[in-house]
Amino acid sequence: MEIWLPILIACACYLTPSFLLFKKQTPDKKLTNFNALLIGIGLLAHFTILKASISFNPINLGFSNALIATSFFSILIFWLLNFNKNFNYLQPFLLIPSAFLLIIHPLFLSNHFLTTDLSPLFITHIAIALLAYSLFTFSAYLAIFILIFEKKLHQKKKIDMLLSGSQPLIEMENFLFNINKIGFLLLTVTLISGILFSEQVFGTPLQFNHKTVFSILAWLIYGLILAGKKLFGWRGRNSIYIKLTAFLFLLLSYLGSKFVLEIILHR
């Protein structure tokens, strides 16, 4: 019962800015500051839920905990970036799904404690991995928004007021590239450190399973699309579809395996 109070507070703080944004699709400075305050309170409540669920001694990284941890860091990234950039248009894409995940969180809560020695390096590995996944999650939401925005442009119809308040398309694509570049570097560190800790935990340098295959595929595709953008100026819809494909592989590599093992097979 105790966990439901912060869940309700976080959901109210996440859903209200989206509602206000739809109600007043050209937000002024006062509304933007009020929404930022609400999201900040929501993040505090969200962190309280994480702290209670993950426990940290030992760390419980079950399926539902991994989901709300990723959503927490994705919203935190959005909240911090929104102070200097206009990302208000991303609020419904980020906040509404996160509120839904928090509501269903107690239903899928499972125990998956890490039994390995939690050395500072191993904790750092987990933190970098979560940050990488969160950056790619944030970039996936931005990529979906860009697809919607571009479709409206090609339809040559009047663009919604909410869309018209966003950044120029080329600026959003360049920012998406920079986010993916940072995420790619963090994912590279995650894979390398994961190999090292795999040897420490499992006694083998690399476990060749579906999780490893999907992670490497995601890393290769992200690397390819970043190189294509840098060398040949790749951009547009096809480029975004490839990025979303890479994100899907990344999703399957970690959350997909957790969902099958913990929710379906109950292991």
mmCIF file of C-alpha atoms in Angstrom:
data_model
loop_
_atom_site.group_PDB
_atom_site.id
_atom_site.type_symbol
_atom_site.label_atom_id
_atom_site.label_comp_id
_atom_site.label_asym_id
_atom_site.label_seq_id
_atom_site.Cartn_x
_atom_site.Cartn_y
_atom_site.Cartn_z
ATOM 1 C CA MET A 1 0.000 0.000 0.000
ATOM 2 C CA GLU A 2 2.891 2.361 0.809
ATOM 3 C CA ILE A 3 4.180 2.269 -2.765
ATOM 4 C CA TRP A 4 0.836 3.398 -4.203
ATOM 5 C CA LEU A 5 1.063 6.919 -2.760
ATOM 6 C CA PRO A 6 4.271 7.874 -4.660
ATOM 7 C CA ILE A 7 2.872 6.095 -7.747
ATOM 8 C CA LEU A 8 -0.270 8.254 -7.653
ATOM 9 C CA ILE A 9 1.789 11.416 -7.038
ATOM 10 C CA ALA A 10 4.180 10.630 -9.910
ATOM 11 C CA CYS A 11 1.328 9.793 -12.290
ATOM 12 C CA ALA A 12 -0.541 13.004 -11.425
ATOM 13 C CA CYS A 13 2.624 15.063 -11.934
ATOM 14 C CA TYR A 14 3.398 13.333 -15.255
ATOM 15 C CA LEU A 15 -0.115 13.421 -16.718
ATOM 16 C CA THR A 16 -0.999 17.008 -15.762
ATOM 17 C CA PRO A 17 1.678 18.692 -17.966
ATOM 18 C CA SER A 18 0.551 16.608 -20.953
ATOM 19 C CA PHE A 19 -3.096 17.560 -20.300
ATOM 20 C CA LEU A 20 -2.181 21.249 -19.965
ATOM 21 C CA LEU A 21 -0.101 21.066 -23.131
ATOM 22 C CA PHE A 22 -3.028 19.654 -25.115
ATOM 23 C CA LYS A 23 -5.353 22.245 -23.582
ATOM 24 C CA LYS A 24 -2.986 25.135 -24.344
ATOM 25 C CA GLN A 25 -0.910 24.010 -27.293
ATOM 26 C CA THR A 26 1.300 27.116 -27.364
ATOM 27 C CA PRO A 27 2.641 27.151 -23.784
ATOM 28 C CA ASP A 28 3.977 30.400 -22.348
ATOM 29 C CA LYS A 29 6.928 30.753 -19.994
ATOM 30 C CA LYS A 30 4.767 30.563 -16.872
ATOM 31 C CA LEU A 31 3.124 27.312 -17.961
ATOM 32 C CA THR A 32 6.499 25.841 -18.984
ATOM 33 C CA ASN A 33 7.955 26.612 -15.542
ATOM 34 C CA PHE A 34 4.884 25.152 -13.813
ATOM 35 C CA ASN A 35 5.161 21.964 -15.887
ATOM 36 C CA ALA A 36 8.878 21.729 -15.072
ATOM 37 C CA LEU A 37 8.038 21.968 -11.346
ATOM 38 C CA LEU A 38 5.406 19.223 -11.660
ATOM 39 C CA ILE A 39 7.782 16.936 -13.567
ATOM 40 C CA GLY A 40 10.474 17.578 -10.952
ATOM 41 C CA ILE A 41 8.083 16.515 -8.172
ATOM 42 C CA GLY A 42 7.084 13.509 -10.275
ATOM 43 C CA LEU A 43 10.748 12.527 -10.610
ATOM 44 C CA LEU A 44 11.193 12.665 -6.829
ATOM 45 C CA ALA A 45 8.166 10.403 -6.358
ATOM 46 C CA HIS A 46 9.442 8.160 -9.177
ATOM 47 C CA PHE A 47 12.823 7.872 -7.443
ATOM 48 C CA THR A 48 11.073 6.946 -4.181
ATOM 49 C CA ILE A 49 9.375 4.064 -6.018
ATOM 50 C CA LEU A 50 12.709 2.970 -7.496
ATOM 51 C CA LYS A 51 14.436 3.069 -4.127
ATOM 52 C CA ALA A 52 11.700 0.981 -2.517
ATOM 53 C CA SER A 53 11.568 -1.546 -5.372
ATOM 54 C CA ILE A 54 15.258 -1.998 -6.197
ATOM 55 C CA SER A 55 16.381 -1.852 -2.531
ATOM 56 C CA PHE A 56 20.102 -1.723 -3.498
ATOM 57 C CA ASN A 57 21.280 -4.289 -0.919
ATOM 58 C CA PRO A 58 21.189 -6.570 -2.800
ATOM 59 C CA ILE A 59 20.050 -4.932 -6.045
ATOM 60 C CA ASN A 60 16.747 -6.180 -7.457
ATOM 61 C CA LEU A 61 16.812 -5.629 -11.222
ATOM 62 C CA GLY A 62 13.653 -7.479 -12.186
ATOM 63 C CA PHE A 63 11.691 -6.769 -15.379
ATOM 64 C CA SER A 64 9.367 -4.126 -13.926
ATOM 65 C CA ASN A 65 12.199 -2.431 -12.010
ATOM 66 C CA ALA A 66 14.277 -2.238 -15.195
ATOM 67 C CA LEU A 67 11.336 -0.648 -17.014
ATOM 68 C CA ILE A 68 10.657 2.074 -14.463
ATOM 69 C CA ALA A 69 14.395 2.735 -14.008
ATOM 70 C CA THR A 70 14.771 3.316 -17.748
ATOM 71 C CA SER A 71 11.672 5.536 -17.839
ATOM 72 C CA PHE A 72 12.973 7.507 -14.830
ATOM 73 C CA PHE A 73 16.312 8.295 -16.458
ATOM 74 C CA SER A 74 14.627 9.072 -19.803
ATOM 75 C CA ILE A 75 12.366 11.651 -18.127
ATOM 76 C CA LEU A 76 15.303 13.018 -16.119
ATOM 77 C CA ILE A 77 17.264 13.520 -19.367
ATOM 78 C CA PHE A 78 14.250 15.262 -20.927
ATOM 79 C CA TRP A 79 13.690 17.425 -17.829
ATOM 80 C CA LEU A 80 17.315 18.604 -17.690
ATOM 81 C CA LEU A 81 17.583 19.250 -21.430
ATOM 82 C CA ASN A 82 14.268 21.118 -21.531
ATOM 83 C CA PHE A 83 15.696 23.957 -19.455
ATOM 84 C CA ASN A 84 17.863 25.021 -22.438
ATOM 85 C CA LYS A 85 15.916 23.570 -25.370
ATOM 86 C CA ASN A 86 12.261 23.494 -26.359
ATOM 87 C CA PHE A 87 11.264 19.868 -25.901
ATOM 88 C CA ASN A 88 7.745 20.517 -24.584
ATOM 89 C CA TYR A 89 6.301 18.679 -27.579
ATOM 90 C CA LEU A 90 7.892 15.436 -26.306
ATOM 91 C CA GLN A 91 6.008 15.522 -22.998
ATOM 92 C CA PRO A 92 3.044 13.340 -24.049
ATOM 93 C CA PHE A 93 5.393 10.801 -25.714
ATOM 94 C CA LEU A 94 7.503 10.402 -22.570
ATOM 95 C CA LEU A 95 5.206 11.120 -19.646
ATOM 96 C CA ILE A 96 2.004 9.258 -20.558
ATOM 97 C CA PRO A 97 3.736 5.874 -21.200
ATOM 98 C CA SER A 98 5.805 6.348 -18.021
ATOM 99 C CA ALA A 99 2.666 6.960 -15.956
ATOM 100 C CA PHE A 100 1.170 3.769 -17.404
ATOM 101 C CA LEU A 101 4.332 1.790 -16.508
ATOM 102 C CA LEU A 102 4.172 3.072 -12.930
ATOM 103 C CA ILE A 103 0.516 2.084 -12.561
ATOM 104 C CA ILE A 104 1.157 -1.505 -13.705
ATOM 105 C CA HIS A 105 4.508 -1.714 -11.869
ATOM 106 C CA PRO A 106 3.169 -3.480 -8.722
ATOM 107 C CA LEU A 107 1.434 -6.091 -10.906
ATOM 108 C CA PHE A 108 4.677 -7.191 -12.582
ATOM 109 C CA LEU A 109 7.017 -6.677 -9.632
ATOM 110 C CA SER A 110 9.329 -9.672 -9.295
ATOM 111 C CA ASN A 111 12.504 -10.499 -7.405
ATOM 112 C CA HIS A 112 15.643 -10.840 -9.504
ATOM 113 C CA PHE A 113 18.481 -10.077 -7.115
ATOM 114 C CA LEU A 114 22.058 -9.751 -8.318
ATOM 115 C CA THR A 115 24.011 -12.295 -6.297
ATOM 116 C CA THR A 116 27.445 -11.267 -7.578
ATOM 117 C CA ASP A 117 29.825 -9.141 -5.524
ATOM 118 C CA LEU A 118 28.665 -5.561 -5.996
ATOM 119 C CA SER A 119 32.056 -3.915 -6.454
ATOM 120 C CA PRO A 120 32.216 -0.203 -7.372
ATOM 121 C CA LEU A 121 33.217 -1.157 -10.933
ATOM 122 C CA PHE A 122 30.231 -3.460 -11.303
ATOM 123 C CA ILE A 123 27.882 -0.759 -9.977
ATOM 124 C CA THR A 124 29.441 1.651 -12.495
ATOM 125 C CA HIS A 125 28.800 -0.878 -15.267
ATOM 126 C CA ILE A 126 25.106 -1.066 -14.301
ATOM 127 C CA ALA A 127 24.813 2.738 -14.099
ATOM 128 C CA ILE A 128 26.414 3.256 -17.536
ATOM 129 C CA ALA A 129 24.199 0.548 -19.051
ATOM 130 C CA LEU A 130 21.032 2.148 -17.634
ATOM 131 C CA LEU A 131 22.134 5.578 -18.856
ATOM 132 C CA ALA A 132 22.836 4.185 -22.341
ATOM 133 C CA TYR A 133 19.425 2.470 -22.512
ATOM 134 C CA SER A 134 17.723 5.632 -21.233
ATOM 135 C CA LEU A 135 19.454 7.847 -23.808
ATOM 136 C CA PHE A 136 18.410 5.496 -26.605
ATOM 137 C CA THR A 137 14.858 5.387 -25.197
ATOM 138 C CA PHE A 138 14.727 9.185 -25.196
ATOM 139 C CA SER A 139 16.118 9.257 -28.748
ATOM 140 C CA ALA A 140 13.503 6.681 -29.854
ATOM 141 C CA TYR A 141 10.687 8.943 -28.629
ATOM 142 C CA LEU A 142 12.300 11.879 -30.431
ATOM 143 C CA ALA A 143 12.685 9.776 -33.606
ATOM 144 C CA ILE A 144 8.984 8.825 -33.539
ATOM 145 C CA PHE A 145 8.054 12.477 -33.102
ATOM 146 C CA ILE A 146 10.270 13.441 -36.070
ATOM 147 C CA LEU A 147 8.492 10.831 -38.227
ATOM 148 C CA ILE A 148 5.102 12.320 -37.287
ATOM 149 C CA PHE A 149 6.376 15.844 -37.892
ATOM 150 C CA GLU A 150 7.863 14.927 -41.272
ATOM 151 C CA LYS A 151 4.672 13.127 -42.334
ATOM 152 C CA LYS A 152 2.663 16.273 -41.584
ATOM 153 C CA LEU A 153 5.089 18.300 -43.695
ATOM 154 C CA HIS A 154 4.860 15.912 -46.664
ATOM 155 C CA GLN A 155 1.071 15.873 -46.454
ATOM 156 C CA LYS A 156 1.210 19.647 -46.943
ATOM 157 C CA LYS A 157 -1.600 20.057 -44.453
ATOM 158 C CA LYS A 158 -1.837 22.604 -41.714
ATOM 159 C CA ILE A 159 0.531 21.491 -38.974
ATOM 160 C CA ASP A 160 -1.002 21.071 -35.522
ATOM 161 C CA MET A 161 -0.306 23.879 -33.081
ATOM 162 C CA LEU A 162 1.569 21.446 -30.849
ATOM 163 C CA LEU A 163 3.843 20.455 -33.724
ATOM 164 C CA SER A 164 4.331 24.025 -34.854
ATOM 165 C CA GLY A 165 5.787 24.875 -31.441
ATOM 166 C CA SER A 166 8.600 22.388 -31.926
ATOM 167 C CA GLN A 167 12.114 22.936 -33.237
ATOM 168 C CA PRO A 168 12.973 22.955 -36.968
ATOM 169 C CA LEU A 169 13.227 19.461 -38.471
ATOM 170 C CA ILE A 170 16.941 19.691 -39.330
ATOM 171 C CA GLU A 171 17.735 20.873 -35.782
ATOM 172 C CA MET A 172 15.827 17.946 -34.270
ATOM 173 C CA GLU A 173 17.650 15.479 -36.548
ATOM 174 C CA ASN A 174 21.044 16.934 -35.630
ATOM 175 C CA PHE A 175 20.188 16.726 -31.936
ATOM 176 C CA LEU A 176 19.019 13.118 -32.425
ATOM 177 C CA PHE A 177 22.399 12.347 -34.001
ATOM 178 C CA ASN A 178 24.260 13.837 -31.024
ATOM 179 C CA ILE A 179 22.139 11.899 -28.512
ATOM 180 C CA ASN A 180 22.747 8.660 -30.424
ATOM 181 C CA LYS A 181 26.469 9.420 -30.566
ATOM 182 C CA ILE A 182 26.672 9.724 -26.763
ATOM 183 C CA GLY A 183 24.472 6.653 -26.355
ATOM 184 C CA PHE A 184 26.697 4.689 -28.749
ATOM 185 C CA LEU A 185 29.813 5.552 -26.722
ATOM 186 C CA LEU A 186 28.093 4.482 -23.487
ATOM 187 C CA LEU A 187 26.819 1.287 -25.139
ATOM 188 C CA THR A 188 30.376 0.518 -26.295
ATOM 189 C CA VAL A 189 31.650 0.905 -22.731
ATOM 190 C CA THR A 190 28.735 -1.242 -21.499
ATOM 191 C CA LEU A 191 29.532 -4.081 -23.909
ATOM 192 C CA ILE A 192 33.252 -4.040 -23.126
ATOM 193 C CA SER A 193 32.732 -3.911 -19.358
ATOM 194 C CA GLY A 194 29.987 -6.539 -19.704
ATOM 195 C CA ILE A 195 32.487 -8.928 -21.277
ATOM 196 C CA LEU A 196 34.864 -8.360 -18.368
ATOM 197 C CA PHE A 197 32.169 -8.920 -15.741
ATOM 198 C CA SER A 198 30.839 -11.918 -17.637
ATOM 199 C CA GLU A 199 34.215 -13.565 -17.088
ATOM 200 C CA GLN A 200 34.113 -12.631 -13.397
ATOM 201 C CA VAL A 201 30.545 -13.872 -12.826
ATOM 202 C CA PHE A 202 30.124 -16.776 -15.270
ATOM 203 C CA GLY A 203 33.744 -17.863 -15.715
ATOM 204 C CA THR A 204 33.647 -17.230 -19.470
ATOM 205 C CA PRO A 205 34.631 -14.055 -21.388
ATOM 206 C CA LEU A 206 31.391 -13.934 -23.389
ATOM 207 C CA GLN A 207 28.129 -15.840 -23.240
ATOM 208 C CA PHE A 208 26.961 -16.250 -26.830
ATOM 209 C CA ASN A 209 23.169 -16.078 -26.403
ATOM 210 C CA HIS A 210 20.282 -14.079 -27.832
ATOM 211 C CA LYS A 211 21.000 -11.195 -25.435
ATOM 212 C CA THR A 212 24.582 -10.932 -26.699
ATOM 213 C CA VAL A 213 23.529 -11.267 -30.357
ATOM 214 C CA PHE A 214 20.844 -8.565 -30.120
ATOM 215 C CA SER A 215 23.183 -6.224 -28.206
ATOM 216 C CA ILE A 216 25.944 -6.578 -30.807
ATOM 217 C CA LEU A 217 23.448 -6.146 -33.657
ATOM 218 C CA ALA A 218 22.143 -2.937 -32.059
ATOM 219 C CA TRP A 219 25.701 -1.676 -31.548
ATOM 220 C CA LEU A 220 26.627 -2.427 -35.187
ATOM 221 C CA ILE A 221 23.519 -0.734 -36.594
ATOM 222 C CA TYR A 222 23.959 2.367 -34.424
ATOM 223 C CA GLY A 223 27.630 2.509 -35.446
ATOM 224 C CA LEU A 224 26.686 2.166 -39.129
ATOM 225 C CA ILE A 225 24.050 4.893 -39.045
ATOM 226 C CA LEU A 226 26.360 7.272 -37.142
ATOM 227 C CA ALA A 227 29.169 6.664 -39.630
ATOM 228 C CA GLY A 228 26.745 7.167 -42.528
ATOM 229 C CA LYS A 229 25.560 10.464 -41.065
ATOM 230 C CA LYS A 230 29.122 11.670 -40.470
ATOM 231 C CA LEU A 231 30.604 10.561 -43.805
ATOM 232 C CA PHE A 232 27.690 10.746 -46.231
ATOM 233 C CA GLY A 233 25.144 12.993 -44.493
ATOM 234 C CA TRP A 234 22.494 10.281 -44.093
ATOM 235 C CA ARG A 235 19.241 11.722 -42.785
ATOM 236 C CA GLY A 236 15.514 11.524 -43.305
ATOM 237 C CA ARG A 237 12.873 8.867 -42.788
ATOM 238 C CA ASN A 238 14.942 5.821 -43.801
ATOM 239 C CA SER A 239 17.716 6.821 -41.417
ATOM 240 C CA ILE A 240 15.225 7.106 -38.566
ATOM 241 C CA TYR A 241 13.689 3.718 -39.378
ATOM 242 C CA ILE A 242 17.157 2.158 -39.114
ATOM 243 C CA LYS A 243 17.712 3.855 -35.736
ATOM 244 C CA LEU A 244 14.380 2.532 -34.472
ATOM 245 C CA THR A 245 15.356 -0.951 -35.683
ATOM 246 C CA ALA A 246 18.578 -0.711 -33.681
ATOM 247 C CA PHE A 247 16.565 0.398 -30.645
ATOM 248 C CA LEU A 248 14.239 -2.593 -31.082
ATOM 249 C CA PHE A 249 17.243 -4.958 -31.016
ATOM 250 C CA LEU A 250 18.508 -3.183 -27.887
ATOM 251 C CA LEU A 251 15.083 -3.548 -26.299
ATOM 252 C CA LEU A 252 14.959 -7.247 -27.125
ATOM 253 C CA SER A 253 18.474 -7.839 -25.827
ATOM 254 C CA TYR A 254 17.688 -6.774 -22.287
ATOM 255 C CA LEU A 255 14.017 -6.182 -21.524
ATOM 256 C CA GLY A 256 12.849 -8.836 -23.992
ATOM 257 C CA SER A 257 14.860 -11.573 -22.295
ATOM 258 C CA LYS A 258 13.743 -10.384 -18.851
ATOM 259 C CA PHE A 259 10.083 -10.405 -19.918
ATOM 260 C CA VAL A 260 10.271 -13.960 -21.260
ATOM 261 C CA LEU A 261 12.202 -15.351 -18.279
ATOM 262 C CA GLU A 262 10.433 -13.552 -15.446
ATOM 263 C CA ILE A 263 6.898 -12.865 -16.675
ATOM 264 C CA ILE A 264 6.237 -15.786 -19.028
ATOM 265 C CA LEU A 265 8.503 -18.563 -17.662
ATOM 266 C CA HIS A 266 8.510 -17.270 -14.031
ATOM 267 C CA ARG A 267 12.235 -17.915 -13.557
#
